[in-house]
Amino acid sequence: MNVISKITAPTVTTGPLPASRKVYLAGTAHPAIRVPLREIAVHPTAGEPPVTVYDASGPYTDPDAAIDIATGLARHRTEWARASGDVEEYDGRLVKPEDNGNLPADKLTPAFPVAHRPLRAKVGKAVTQLAYARAGIVTPEMEFVAVRENLGRENLGRAAEKDQRARDGDPFEAEIPNFITGEWVREEVASGRAIIPANINHPELEPMAIGRNFLTKINANIGNSAVTSSMAEEVEKMVWAIRWGADTVMDLSTGRNIHNIRDWIIRNAPVPIGTVPIYQALEKVDGIAENLTWEVYRDTLIEQAEQGVDYFTIHAGVRLQHIPLTVDRVTGIVSRGGSIMAKWCLHHHRESFLYEHFDEICDICRAYDVSFSLGDGLRPGSIADANDAAQFAELETLGELTKIARAKDCQVMIEGPGHVPMHKIRVNVTKQQQLCGDAPFYTLGPLVTDIAPGYDHITSGIGAAMIGWFGTAMLCYVTPKEHLGLPDRDDVKVGVITYKIAAHAADLAKGHPAAQLRDDALSRARFEFRWEDQFNLSLDPETARLYHDETLPKEAHKVAHFCSMCGPKFCSMKISHDIRAEAQKEGMAAMAEKYRAGGDLYMTPEEIAARAEPAE
Amino acid sequence: MNVISKITAPTVTTGPLPASRKVYLAGTAHPAIRVPLREIAVHPTAGEPPVTVYDASGPYTDPDAAIDIATGLARHRTEWARASGDVEEYDGRLVKPEDNGNLPADKLTPAFPVAHRPLRAKVGKAVTQLAYARAGIVTPEMEFVAVRENLGRENLGRAAEKDQRARDGDPFEAEIPNFITGEWVREEVASGRAIIPANINHPELEPMAIGRNFLTKINANIGNSAVTSSMAEEVEKMVWAIRWGADTVMDLSTGRNIHNIRDWIIRNAPVPIGTVPIYQALEKVDGIAENLTWEVYRDTLIEQAEQGVDYFTIHAGVRLQHIPLTVDRVTGIVSRGGSIMAKWCLHHHRESFLYEHFDEICDICRAYDVSFSLGDGLRPGSIADANDAAQFAELETLGELTKIARAKDCQVMIEGPGHVPMHKIRVNVTKQQQLCGDAPFYTLGPLVTDIAPGYDHITSGIGAAMIGWFGTAMLCYVTPKEHLGLPDRDDVKVGVITYKIAAHAADLAKGHPAAQLRDDALSRARFEFRWEDQFNLSLDPETARLYHDETLPKEAHKVAHFCSMCGPKFCSMKISHDIRAEAQKEGMAAMAEKYRAGGDLYMTPEEIAARAEPAE
């Protein structure tokens, strides 16, 4: 560690969520790992243990953690990498002026104050999670993921009794075990059905897995653009996004200062950071797509791999031969990376350099364990273009590339659409699984209609929930500003919460063994008028409380056995409690048993027989 | 008409939506009918006709209409009813003090200033749309619906060419014709698959249909409660809800002044108004469920039928024998009407008076053509309780009641849940169709998870889109305040827009022949950088424009060929246009043809063969 300069670091949002406590679980094979989970306490009258939930928020929600953005998070994974014996430290690439848009010193975002020498694989070694999985090794990352995905279910008490009922989902092709072990994670990674994006140069990472047999994950996009640019804003956006549940964050910056802002982000990110390297490469050639070269691109990959980017979106599936298929489309090519590559191919009338140099790209990814997120450069940008020849032609190429990458021990996921009406969503997943050897699918939405700009978090949230159920492993969020403008902090939150809803709904429908526990805990709180518990167990306690207090602001109302919607006389839940009290007197439980067994409570056998025949 | 008093009428929101013009189409069999549609003009550079959309907003969006809330809307349907020869005018029931909660004069909402003598069926006559349909009569209401559902597609020009492509949905059991005729509407009504809720005492109504082969409809709830109460607010909420697309409005008032407020609402409502009569009946017995009687309830039905309520939610399916099935539930009974009836049954240990007197209820509905909305009093209030024995036992009873009502020529739809995880939605629809003879399904959401209070418009919008696709005919909206508080004006709008999204997504997925036309028009506008058209064609032009202007406020930016999201260099659509220009030079269209035909553009036959075999 080498402190370069002393600068004023930006502040970020810290502190626990309401009624929440951070807990850390240890591993068995790797006892030193500290796997974070969040415990939400409920009111003592409930007689229930805290509800344990997945926690992507990192140390920022831990009051015991000392947060200093100018130092960065603790680098616990460096040890893990070194312990493998497969890595070497080296000097790394020098930062060049074009990495930050050739800005003069006074306009440059300061470099991150602490410099770290990068690691890379020793010659002949692969340091990817896939390589280790294939070698039969359960890495610390794999055990970390296993403990994390179990959500501490070992200690559930009352809630655990309901496990069996909670498992009545329809998982399609997913096979989700009751409990997850490090060995099982290894098998999933070895098969290619899951990836653990974890660059060896991102030791601040808390590892997570993306795969259809794991909890459904979500990604939030951040990034400056030519229009606006601030390191402090972007770091806070990242911290803010993970506070509400983003599992990974993509830095889609396209303006100046890209290199330095990315450094600040990664050094403070406990989640995987993804990028689209072609964006920075394009900046290096002044935005002229035709001037892109393999050399500029290659140099950008190494630059970013040394910084610790965990996954690269690479649009290598946009081939020269696919471009004519987009000419009759209603909305052409809507992927930025896809359109840039298409323009390059067409201008030079040559095959894409990403496609031609894919082998070399794999070698770089293999040396740092950067996962592939094979970009869907020809994804549909409208309902009219959904599931068309262009999209599926590219998907076929992505299948080819998946095989090549896996042959080099590289981890791969596949990006997906976009805009797709509901009836075309399922076939999109099935085709992806078939063509891409069950590589994890990572989709943007999809939006199920084009007619609601301003509400595209919702149009896409519908598609996201469905495609998540069908087997998509990670859902890329869409904010209310999609198609219209740049998301602000509020938009980021709304986008993240909407996608947490979609992901959770998918987990419920797939029958994830722990998913329904939180629904049940919140529903019990609702039925028992534990208002504070209702707020605290929700995805956004602040908003839930705010909405409640708009009508009934007094603290006394938070123990009231009714609410503003119906008032006391019309409260169905209050009446339900009266009914139960009465029912207990009458031995209703036994009567229900009788009814369920096919009998009837108040009818004679003749009446039952008569009822079985239609009345007209 | 008899003006009782002169009072200051409330003001409501009027005026057209941006770039929109109201048009009225005439009928053929009934040339006097004026069927409203909305034409949205697009920029002349598009070279496209206006886009015609369904319009539930009534005269309020017509600048030529004179709106006076104290007079009410024009009563065009009175003539239609009289022309049948089946109705008689009579004195009607006198308003009683308990109809308005026994309020003293100074606290009473003023009576609606104009009194109308009610109509009812002559003895021995049925005046329901179902009776006429069965008799082979295409009523003005039926032709109105037919013209309305076609969305003026006769005059579509360029957009109509795409009709065929737009019809690739998966309709499940729905059978949607290319064009709808009055005769076809009659058949749908006669079969019971659709209803036209249209009380003969609501002549201000613009008729609409609810059925799985029609456009998917949405309902918005309004209504005062014990906590807050204002006639002006409720009338404006109704006008506001239909402005954004609510097809029907339910008045769920539970406080005082119920009778008078309802009069103001109905006299100014161009959409069907639904109620839950048990709410008012309960107010009449001071909120004590046990004190409810058939006589009080019956009197309330007549009171509301004379006012012109178009459909009644009646929880006659909550039978004494079902109550024990709810005792082990996580959230008991969450329907207000359901819990009231359950309490009554249990207290008296008697079968529900709604069930026992169902025949007489049918006689009342038959005399005014009030449609049944058979309430799901035992709908699940949590994921844990979805699709349980209680819900399905009640559904079976609703099937019985449907037969009884239909035998009396009454129109019936069936209410549905509630809270249902995604994998249990489809079976819910299938069971409803089977048990209830294909009566239209009218569902609340369903919410696909319980963990997001504050966002339940979204958790339920996901379920609503799916259940709409599967065959639900009308979706009852949920606002962001659900479970927390009373919706304000903004919440009503967000709820309506979210449900318009769900309904439209369902129509797309079902392959409704006109649904995709609006998506395509908006997508073309997007691709051609016609920003104003994008805003105007969207469900909420105000919000779309606002979000755009937050980043790029200048008027000049609304003709810019890029936007704030990516800036000019990274605009994929701009690049797509460059690609098309280049493609034209190169004869790309022909090349695409070749590729689609199974060939390849740049590969030799040997290469193609090699590609067909896996690389590893």
CSV table of N, CA, C and O in Angstrom, one decimal, chain A residues 168 283 321 324-327 329 333-334 336 339 343 346 349 382 393 400 422-424 449-451 455 465 481 483 485 504 519 522-523 539-540 550 564-565 569-570 572 576 578 580 586 588 600, chain B residues 168 283 321 324 326-327 329 333-334 336 343 346 349 382 422-424 449-451 455 465 481 483 485 504 509 519 522-523 539-540 550 564-566 570 572 576 578 580 586 588 595 600-601 611:
chain,number,residue,atom,x,y,z
A,168,ASP,N,-43.2,-25.0,-2.7
A,168,ASP,CA,-44.1,-25.6,-3.7
A,168,ASP,C,-44.1,-24.8,-5.1
A,168,ASP,O,-45.0,-24.8,-5.8
A,283,GLU,N,-13.8,6.3,-26.1
A,283,GLU,CA,-13.3,7.7,-25.6
A,283,GLU,C,-11.9,7.9,-26.0
A,283,GLU,O,-11.5,9.0,-26.4
A,321,GLN,N,-22.0,-10.3,-40.5
A,321,GLN,CA,-23.1,-10.9,-41.3
A,321,GLN,C,-24.5,-10.7,-40.6
A,321,GLN,O,-25.5,-10.9,-41.2
A,324,PRO,N,-27.1,-6.8,-41.6
A,324,PRO,CA,-28.3,-6.7,-42.5
A,324,PRO,C,-29.6,-7.1,-41.9
A,324,PRO,O,-30.6,-6.6,-42.2
A,325,LEU,N,-29.6,-8.0,-40.9
A,325,LEU,CA,-30.8,-8.4,-40.3
A,325,LEU,C,-31.5,-7.4,-39.5
A,325,LEU,O,-32.6,-7.5,-39.1
A,326,THR,N,-30.7,-6.3,-39.2
A,326,THR,CA,-31.3,-5.2,-38.4
A,326,THR,C,-31.9,-4.1,-39.2
A,326,THR,O,-32.5,-3.2,-38.6
A,327,VAL,N,-31.8,-4.2,-40.5
A,327,VAL,CA,-32.1,-3.0,-41.3
A,327,VAL,C,-33.7,-2.8,-41.4
A,327,VAL,O,-34.1,-1.7,-41.4
A,329,ARG,N,-35.7,-3.4,-39.0
A,329,ARG,CA,-36.2,-3.3,-37.6
A,329,ARG,C,-36.9,-1.9,-37.4
A,329,ARG,O,-36.5,-1.0,-38.0
A,333,ILE,N,-30.5,-0.9,-34.0
A,333,ILE,CA,-29.7,-1.5,-32.9
A,333,ILE,C,-29.7,-0.5,-31.7
A,333,ILE,O,-29.4,0.7,-31.9
A,334,VAL,N,-30.1,-1.0,-30.6
A,334,VAL,CA,-30.3,-0.1,-29.4
A,334,VAL,C,-29.2,-0.3,-28.4
A,334,VAL,O,-29.2,0.4,-27.4
A,336,ARG,N,-25.6,0.3,-27.1
A,336,ARG,CA,-24.6,1.2,-27.5
A,336,ARG,C,-23.4,0.4,-28.0
A,336,ARG,O,-22.9,0.7,-29.1
A,339,SER,N,-24.1,-1.1,-31.4
A,339,SER,CA,-24.1,-0.2,-32.5
A,339,SER,C,-22.7,0.3,-32.9
A,339,SER,O,-22.4,0.5,-34.1
A,343,LYS,N,-21.2,-0.4,-36.5
A,343,LYS,CA,-20.7,0.6,-37.4
A,343,LYS,C,-19.2,0.3,-37.8
A,343,LYS,O,-18.9,0.6,-39.0
A,346,LEU,N,-19.2,-2.4,-40.5
A,346,LEU,CA,-19.7,-2.0,-41.7
A,346,LEU,C,-18.7,-1.0,-42.4
A,346,LEU,O,-18.5,-1.1,-43.6
A,349,HIS,N,-15.9,-3.0,-43.5
A,349,HIS,CA,-16.4,-4.2,-44.2
A,349,HIS,C,-15.5,-5.4,-43.8
A,349,HIS,O,-15.0,-6.2,-44.6
A,382,SER,N,-37.7,-2.7,-29.1
A,382,SER,CA,-39.1,-2.4,-29.1
A,382,SER,C,-39.8,-3.8,-29.2
A,382,SER,O,-39.2,-4.8,-29.5
A,393,ALA,N,-29.7,-14.8,-34.1
A,393,ALA,CA,-28.5,-15.0,-34.8
A,393,ALA,C,-27.3,-14.7,-33.9
A,393,ALA,O,-26.3,-15.5,-33.8
A,400,GLU,N,-21.4,-20.1,-29.4
A,400,GLU,CA,-20.0,-20.5,-29.9
A,400,GLU,C,-19.0,-19.9,-28.9
A,400,GLU,O,-18.0,-20.6,-28.5
A,422,MET,N,-45.0,-10.5,-23.2
A,422,MET,CA,-45.0,-11.6,-22.2
A,422,MET,C,-44.9,-12.9,-22.9
A,422,MET,O,-44.2,-13.8,-22.4
A,423,HIS,N,-45.6,-13.1,-24.0
A,423,HIS,CA,-45.7,-14.5,-24.5
A,423,HIS,C,-44.4,-14.9,-25.2
A,423,HIS,O,-44.3,-16.0,-25.6
A,424,LYS,N,-43.5,-14.0,-25.4
A,424,LYS,CA,-42.2,-14.4,-26.0
A,424,LYS,C,-41.1,-14.5,-25.0
A,424,LYS,O,-39.9,-14.6,-25.5
A,449,THR,N,-44.0,-3.8,-22.7
A,449,THR,CA,-44.7,-2.9,-23.6
A,449,THR,C,-43.8,-1.6,-23.8
A,449,THR,O,-43.0,-1.3,-22.9
A,450,ASP,N,-44.0,-0.9,-24.9
A,450,ASP,CA,-43.3,0.3,-25.2
A,450,ASP,C,-44.0,1.6,-24.8
A,450,ASP,O,-43.4,2.7,-25.0
A,451,ILE,N,-45.2,1.5,-24.3
A,451,ILE,CA,-46.0,2.7,-24.3
A,451,ILE,C,-46.0,3.5,-23.0
A,451,ILE,O,-46.8,4.4,-22.8
A,455,TYR,N,-42.4,5.1,-16.7
A,455,TYR,CA,-42.8,4.0,-15.9
A,455,TYR,C,-42.1,2.7,-16.3
A,455,TYR,O,-42.6,1.6,-16.1
A,465,ALA,N,-39.7,-10.1,-13.4
A,465,ALA,CA,-40.2,-11.1,-12.5
A,465,ALA,C,-40.4,-12.4,-13.3
A,465,ALA,O,-40.0,-13.5,-12.8
A,481,LYS,N,-36.4,6.7,-15.3
A,481,LYS,CA,-35.9,7.6,-16.3
A,481,LYS,C,-35.5,7.0,-17.6
A,481,LYS,O,-35.1,7.6,-18.5
A,483,HIS,N,-35.1,5.7,-21.1
A,483,HIS,CA,-35.5,6.3,-22.4
A,483,HIS,C,-35.6,7.9,-22.3
A,483,HIS,O,-35.9,8.5,-23.3
A,485,GLY,N,-33.9,10.2,-19.5
A,485,GLY,CA,-32.9,11.0,-18.9
A,485,GLY,C,-32.0,10.2,-18.0
A,485,GLY,O,-32.2,9.0,-17.9
A,504,HIS,N,-37.3,-11.3,-6.0
A,504,HIS,CA,-37.9,-12.1,-4.9
A,504,HIS,C,-39.2,-12.8,-5.4
A,504,HIS,O,-39.4,-14.0,-5.0
A,519,ASP,N,-41.8,-13.2,3.5
A,519,ASP,CA,-43.2,-12.9,3.2
A,519,ASP,C,-44.1,-13.3,4.4
A,519,ASP,O,-45.0,-12.5,4.9
A,522,LEU,N,-43.6,-11.0,7.5
A,522,LEU,CA,-44.3,-9.7,7.3
A,522,LEU,C,-45.8,-9.9,7.3
A,522,LEU,O,-46.5,-9.1,7.9
A,523,SER,N,-46.3,-10.9,6.8
A,523,SER,CA,-47.8,-11.1,6.8
A,523,SER,C,-48.3,-11.4,8.2
A,523,SER,O,-49.3,-10.9,8.6
A,539,LEU,N,-39.0,-4.1,2.0
A,539,LEU,CA,-37.8,-3.8,1.2
A,539,LEU,C,-37.4,-2.4,1.4
A,539,LEU,O,-36.3,-2.0,1.3
A,540,ASP,N,-38.4,-1.5,1.7
A,540,ASP,CA,-38.1,-0.1,1.9
A,540,ASP,C,-38.8,0.5,3.1
A,540,ASP,O,-39.9,1.1,3.0
A,550,GLU,N,-48.6,9.5,6.6
A,550,GLU,CA,-49.3,10.5,5.9
A,550,GLU,C,-50.7,10.6,6.4
A,550,GLU,O,-51.3,11.7,6.5
A,564,SER,N,-55.9,3.5,8.5
A,564,SER,CA,-56.6,4.6,7.9
A,564,SER,C,-57.5,4.1,6.7
A,564,SER,O,-58.4,4.7,6.3
A,565,MET,N,-57.1,2.9,6.2
A,565,MET,CA,-57.8,2.5,5.0
A,565,MET,C,-59.3,2.2,5.3
A,565,MET,O,-60.1,2.6,4.5
A,569,LYS,N,-64.1,0.0,12.3
A,569,LYS,CA,-65.3,-0.9,12.1
A,569,LYS,C,-65.2,-1.8,10.9
A,569,LYS,O,-65.8,-2.9,10.8
A,570,PHE,N,-64.4,-1.3,9.9
A,570,PHE,CA,-64.3,-2.1,8.7
A,570,PHE,C,-63.0,-2.8,8.5
A,570,PHE,O,-62.6,-3.2,7.4
A,572,SER,N,-61.0,-5.8,8.3
A,572,SER,CA,-61.2,-7.2,8.1
A,572,SER,C,-60.3,-8.0,9.0
A,572,SER,O,-60.7,-9.1,9.5
A,576,SER,N,-61.3,-10.7,11.7
A,576,SER,CA,-60.8,-12.0,11.7
A,576,SER,C,-60.3,-12.5,13.1
A,576,SER,O,-60.5,-13.7,13.4
A,578,ASP,N,-61.6,-11.5,15.9
A,578,ASP,CA,-62.9,-11.8,16.6
A,578,ASP,C,-63.4,-13.2,16.2
A,578,ASP,O,-63.8,-14.0,17.1
A,580,ARG,N,-61.6,-15.7,15.1
A,580,ARG,CA,-60.8,-16.8,15.7
A,580,ARG,C,-61.1,-17.0,17.1
A,580,ARG,O,-61.1,-18.2,17.6
A,586,GLU,N,-65.6,-22.8,19.6
A,586,GLU,CA,-66.5,-23.7,19.0
A,586,GLU,C,-65.8,-24.9,18.4
A,586,GLU,O,-66.4,-25.7,17.7
A,588,MET,N,-63.5,-25.0,16.1
A,588,MET,CA,-63.5,-24.9,14.6
A,588,MET,C,-62.4,-25.7,13.9
A,588,MET,O,-62.6,-26.1,12.8
A,600,ASP,N,-68.8,-32.4,5.0
A,600,ASP,CA,-69.3,-31.0,5.0
A,600,ASP,C,-69.9,-30.8,6.4
A,600,ASP,O,-70.2,-31.7,7.2
B,168,ASP,N,-49.5,-12.2,-33.0
B,168,ASP,CA,-48.8,-13.5,-32.8
B,168,ASP,C,-48.8,-13.8,-31.3
B,168,ASP,O,-47.9,-14.5,-30.8
B,283,GLU,N,-73.2,0.5,7.9
B,283,GLU,CA,-73.3,1.8,8.4
B,283,GLU,C,-74.7,2.0,9.0
B,283,GLU,O,-74.8,2.7,10.1
B,321,GLN,N,-70.1,-22.8,6.4
B,321,GLN,CA,-69.2,-23.9,6.4
B,321,GLN,C,-67.8,-23.6,6.0
B,321,GLN,O,-66.9,-24.4,6.2
B,324,PRO,N,-64.5,-22.2,9.1
B,324,PRO,CA,-63.4,-22.9,9.7
B,324,PRO,C,-62.1,-23.1,8.9
B,324,PRO,O,-61.0,-23.2,9.4
B,326,THR,N,-60.6,-21.0,7.4
B,326,THR,CA,-59.7,-19.8,7.4
B,326,THR,C,-59.0,-19.7,8.7
B,326,THR,O,-58.1,-18.8,8.9
B,327,VAL,N,-59.3,-20.6,9.7
B,327,VAL,CA,-58.7,-20.4,11.0
B,327,VAL,C,-57.2,-20.6,11.1
B,327,VAL,O,-56.5,-20.0,11.8
B,329,ARG,N,-55.1,-19.9,8.7
B,329,ARG,CA,-54.5,-19.0,7.7
B,329,ARG,C,-53.5,-18.0,8.4
B,329,ARG,O,-53.7,-17.7,9.6
B,333,ILE,N,-59.2,-13.6,7.2
B,333,ILE,CA,-60.1,-13.1,6.1
B,333,ILE,C,-59.7,-11.6,5.9
B,333,ILE,O,-59.7,-10.8,6.8
B,334,VAL,N,-59.3,-11.3,4.7
B,334,VAL,CA,-58.9,-9.9,4.5
B,334,VAL,C,-59.9,-9.1,3.6
B,334,VAL,O,-59.7,-7.9,3.4
B,336,ARG,N,-63.1,-7.1,3.4
B,336,ARG,CA,-64.0,-6.4,4.4
B,336,ARG,C,-65.3,-7.1,4.4
B,336,ARG,O,-65.9,-7.5,5.4
B,343,LYS,N,-68.4,-12.9,10.2
B,343,LYS,CA,-68.7,-12.7,11.6
B,343,LYS,C,-70.2,-12.8,11.9
B,343,LYS,O,-70.6,-13.4,12.9
B,346,LEU,N,-71.1,-16.6,12.0
B,346,LEU,CA,-70.6,-17.3,13.1
B,346,LEU,C,-71.4,-16.8,14.4
B,346,LEU,O,-71.8,-17.7,15.2
B,349,HIS,N,-74.7,-18.3,14.1
B,349,HIS,CA,-74.5,-19.7,13.7
B,349,HIS,C,-75.6,-20.1,12.6
B,349,HIS,O,-76.3,-21.1,12.8
B,382,SER,N,-52.2,-13.1,1.8
B,382,SER,CA,-50.8,-13.3,1.9
B,382,SER,C,-50.4,-14.4,1.0
B,382,SER,O,-51.2,-15.2,0.6
B,422,MET,N,-46.3,-16.1,-8.4
B,422,MET,CA,-46.5,-16.3,-9.9
B,422,MET,C,-46.9,-17.7,-10.3
B,422,MET,O,-47.7,-17.8,-11.2
B,423,HIS,N,-46.3,-18.7,-9.7
B,423,HIS,CA,-46.6,-20.0,-10.2
B,423,HIS,C,-48.0,-20.5,-9.9
B,423,HIS,O,-48.4,-21.6,-10.3
B,424,LYS,N,-48.7,-19.8,-9.0
B,424,LYS,CA,-50.1,-20.2,-8.7
B,424,LYS,C,-51.2,-19.4,-9.4
B,424,LYS,O,-52.3,-19.5,-9.1
B,449,THR,N,-45.8,-10.9,-4.2
B,449,THR,CA,-45.0,-11.0,-2.9
B,449,THR,C,-45.6,-10.1,-1.9
B,449,THR,O,-46.2,-9.1,-2.2
B,450,ASP,N,-45.3,-10.4,-0.6
B,450,ASP,CA,-45.8,-9.5,0.5
B,450,ASP,C,-44.8,-8.5,1.0
B,450,ASP,O,-45.2,-7.8,1.9
B,451,ILE,N,-43.6,-8.6,0.5
B,451,ILE,CA,-42.5,-7.9,1.2
B,451,ILE,C,-42.3,-6.4,0.8
B,451,ILE,O,-41.2,-5.8,1.2
B,455,TYR,N,-44.9,-0.3,-2.4
B,455,TYR,CA,-44.7,-0.5,-3.8
B,455,TYR,C,-45.7,-1.6,-4.3
B,455,TYR,O,-45.4,-2.3,-5.2
B,465,ALA,N,-50.6,-8.2,-14.8
B,465,ALA,CA,-50.2,-8.4,-16.2
B,465,ALA,C,-50.4,-9.9,-16.6
B,465,ALA,O,-50.9,-10.2,-17.6
B,481,LYS,N,-50.2,3.1,-1.8
B,481,LYS,CA,-50.6,3.2,-0.4
B,481,LYS,C,-51.2,2.0,0.1
B,481,LYS,O,-51.5,1.9,1.3
B,483,HIS,N,-52.3,-1.2,1.9
B,483,HIS,CA,-51.8,-1.7,3.2
B,483,HIS,C,-51.3,-0.7,4.2
B,483,HIS,O,-51.0,-0.9,5.3
B,485,GLY,N,-52.2,3.3,3.8
B,485,GLY,CA,-53.0,4.5,4.0
B,485,GLY,C,-53.9,4.7,2.9
B,485,GLY,O,-54.1,3.9,1.9
B,504,HIS,N,-52.5,-3.5,-20.9
B,504,HIS,CA,-52.0,-3.4,-22.3
B,504,HIS,C,-51.0,-4.5,-22.5
B,504,HIS,O,-51.0,-5.1,-23.6
B,509,ALA,N,-49.9,-9.7,-25.2
B,509,ALA,CA,-49.5,-11.1,-25.1
B,509,ALA,C,-50.7,-12.0,-25.6
B,509,ALA,O,-50.4,-13.1,-26.1
B,519,ASP,N,-47.7,0.7,-29.5
B,519,ASP,CA,-46.3,0.4,-29.2
B,519,ASP,C,-45.4,0.7,-30.4
B,519,ASP,O,-44.4,1.4,-30.3
B,522,LEU,N,-45.1,4.5,-31.1
B,522,LEU,CA,-44.2,5.1,-30.1
B,522,LEU,C,-42.8,4.7,-30.4
B,522,LEU,O,-41.9,5.5,-30.3
B,523,SER,N,-42.6,3.5,-30.7
B,523,SER,CA,-41.2,3.0,-31.0
B,523,SER,C,-40.6,3.7,-32.3
B,523,SER,O,-39.4,4.0,-32.3
B,539,LEU,N,-48.5,6.6,-22.0
B,539,LEU,CA,-49.7,6.6,-21.1
B,539,LEU,C,-49.8,7.8,-20.2
B,539,LEU,O,-50.8,8.2,-19.8
B,540,ASP,N,-48.6,8.4,-19.9
B,540,ASP,CA,-48.6,9.6,-19.1
B,540,ASP,C,-47.6,10.6,-19.7
B,540,ASP,O,-46.5,10.7,-19.3
B,550,GLU,N,-35.9,17.2,-17.0
B,550,GLU,CA,-35.0,17.3,-15.8
B,550,GLU,C,-33.6,17.4,-16.2
B,550,GLU,O,-32.8,18.1,-15.6
B,564,SER,N,-29.9,12.7,-23.0
B,564,SER,CA,-29.0,12.9,-21.9
B,564,SER,C,-28.4,11.6,-21.5
B,564,SER,O,-27.4,11.5,-20.8
B,565,MET,N,-29.0,10.5,-21.8
B,565,MET,CA,-28.6,9.2,-21.3
B,565,MET,C,-27.2,8.9,-21.8
B,565,MET,O,-26.3,8.4,-21.1
B,566,CYS,N,-27.0,9.0,-23.1
B,566,CYS,CA,-25.7,8.6,-23.7
B,566,CYS,C,-24.9,9.8,-24.3
B,566,CYS,O,-23.7,9.6,-24.5
B,570,PHE,N,-22.5,8.4,-28.1
B,570,PHE,CA,-22.9,7.0,-27.7
B,570,PHE,C,-24.3,6.7,-28.0
B,570,PHE,O,-24.9,5.8,-27.4
B,572,SER,N,-27.0,4.9,-29.6
B,572,SER,CA,-27.1,3.7,-30.5
B,572,SER,C,-28.1,4.0,-31.6
B,572,SER,O,-27.9,3.5,-32.7
B,576,SER,N,-27.4,3.7,-35.5
B,576,SER,CA,-28.2,2.9,-36.3
B,576,SER,C,-28.7,3.6,-37.6
B,576,SER,O,-28.7,2.9,-38.6
B,578,ASP,N,-26.9,5.9,-39.1
B,578,ASP,CA,-25.7,5.9,-40.0
B,578,ASP,C,-25.6,4.5,-40.7
B,578,ASP,O,-25.3,4.4,-41.8
B,580,ARG,N,-27.9,2.4,-41.4
B,580,ARG,CA,-28.9,2.2,-42.4
B,580,ARG,C,-28.5,2.9,-43.7
B,580,ARG,O,-28.7,2.4,-44.8
B,586,GLU,N,-25.1,-0.4,-49.8
B,586,GLU,CA,-24.5,-1.7,-50.0
B,586,GLU,C,-25.6,-2.8,-50.4
B,586,GLU,O,-25.2,-4.0,-50.4
B,588,MET,N,-28.0,-4.0,-48.5
B,588,MET,CA,-28.1,-4.9,-47.3
B,588,MET,C,-29.4,-5.7,-47.3
B,588,MET,O,-29.4,-6.8,-46.7
B,595,TYR,N,-29.5,-14.3,-45.9
B,595,TYR,CA,-29.2,-14.9,-44.6
B,595,TYR,C,-30.4,-15.6,-44.0
B,595,TYR,O,-30.4,-16.7,-43.5
B,600,ASP,N,-25.6,-17.8,-45.7
B,600,ASP,CA,-24.7,-17.0,-44.9
B,600,ASP,C,-24.0,-16.1,-45.8
B,600,ASP,O,-23.8,-16.3,-47.0
B,601,LEU,N,-23.6,-14.9,-45.2
B,601,LEU,CA,-23.1,-13.9,-46.1
B,601,LEU,C,-21.7,-14.0,-46.5
B,601,LEU,O,-21.2,-13.7,-47.6
B,611,ARG,N,-19.4,-24.9,-38.7
B,611,ARG,CA,-20.0,-24.2,-37.6
B,611,ARG,C,-21.2,-25.0,-37.0
B,611,ARG,O,-21.5,-24.8,-35.8
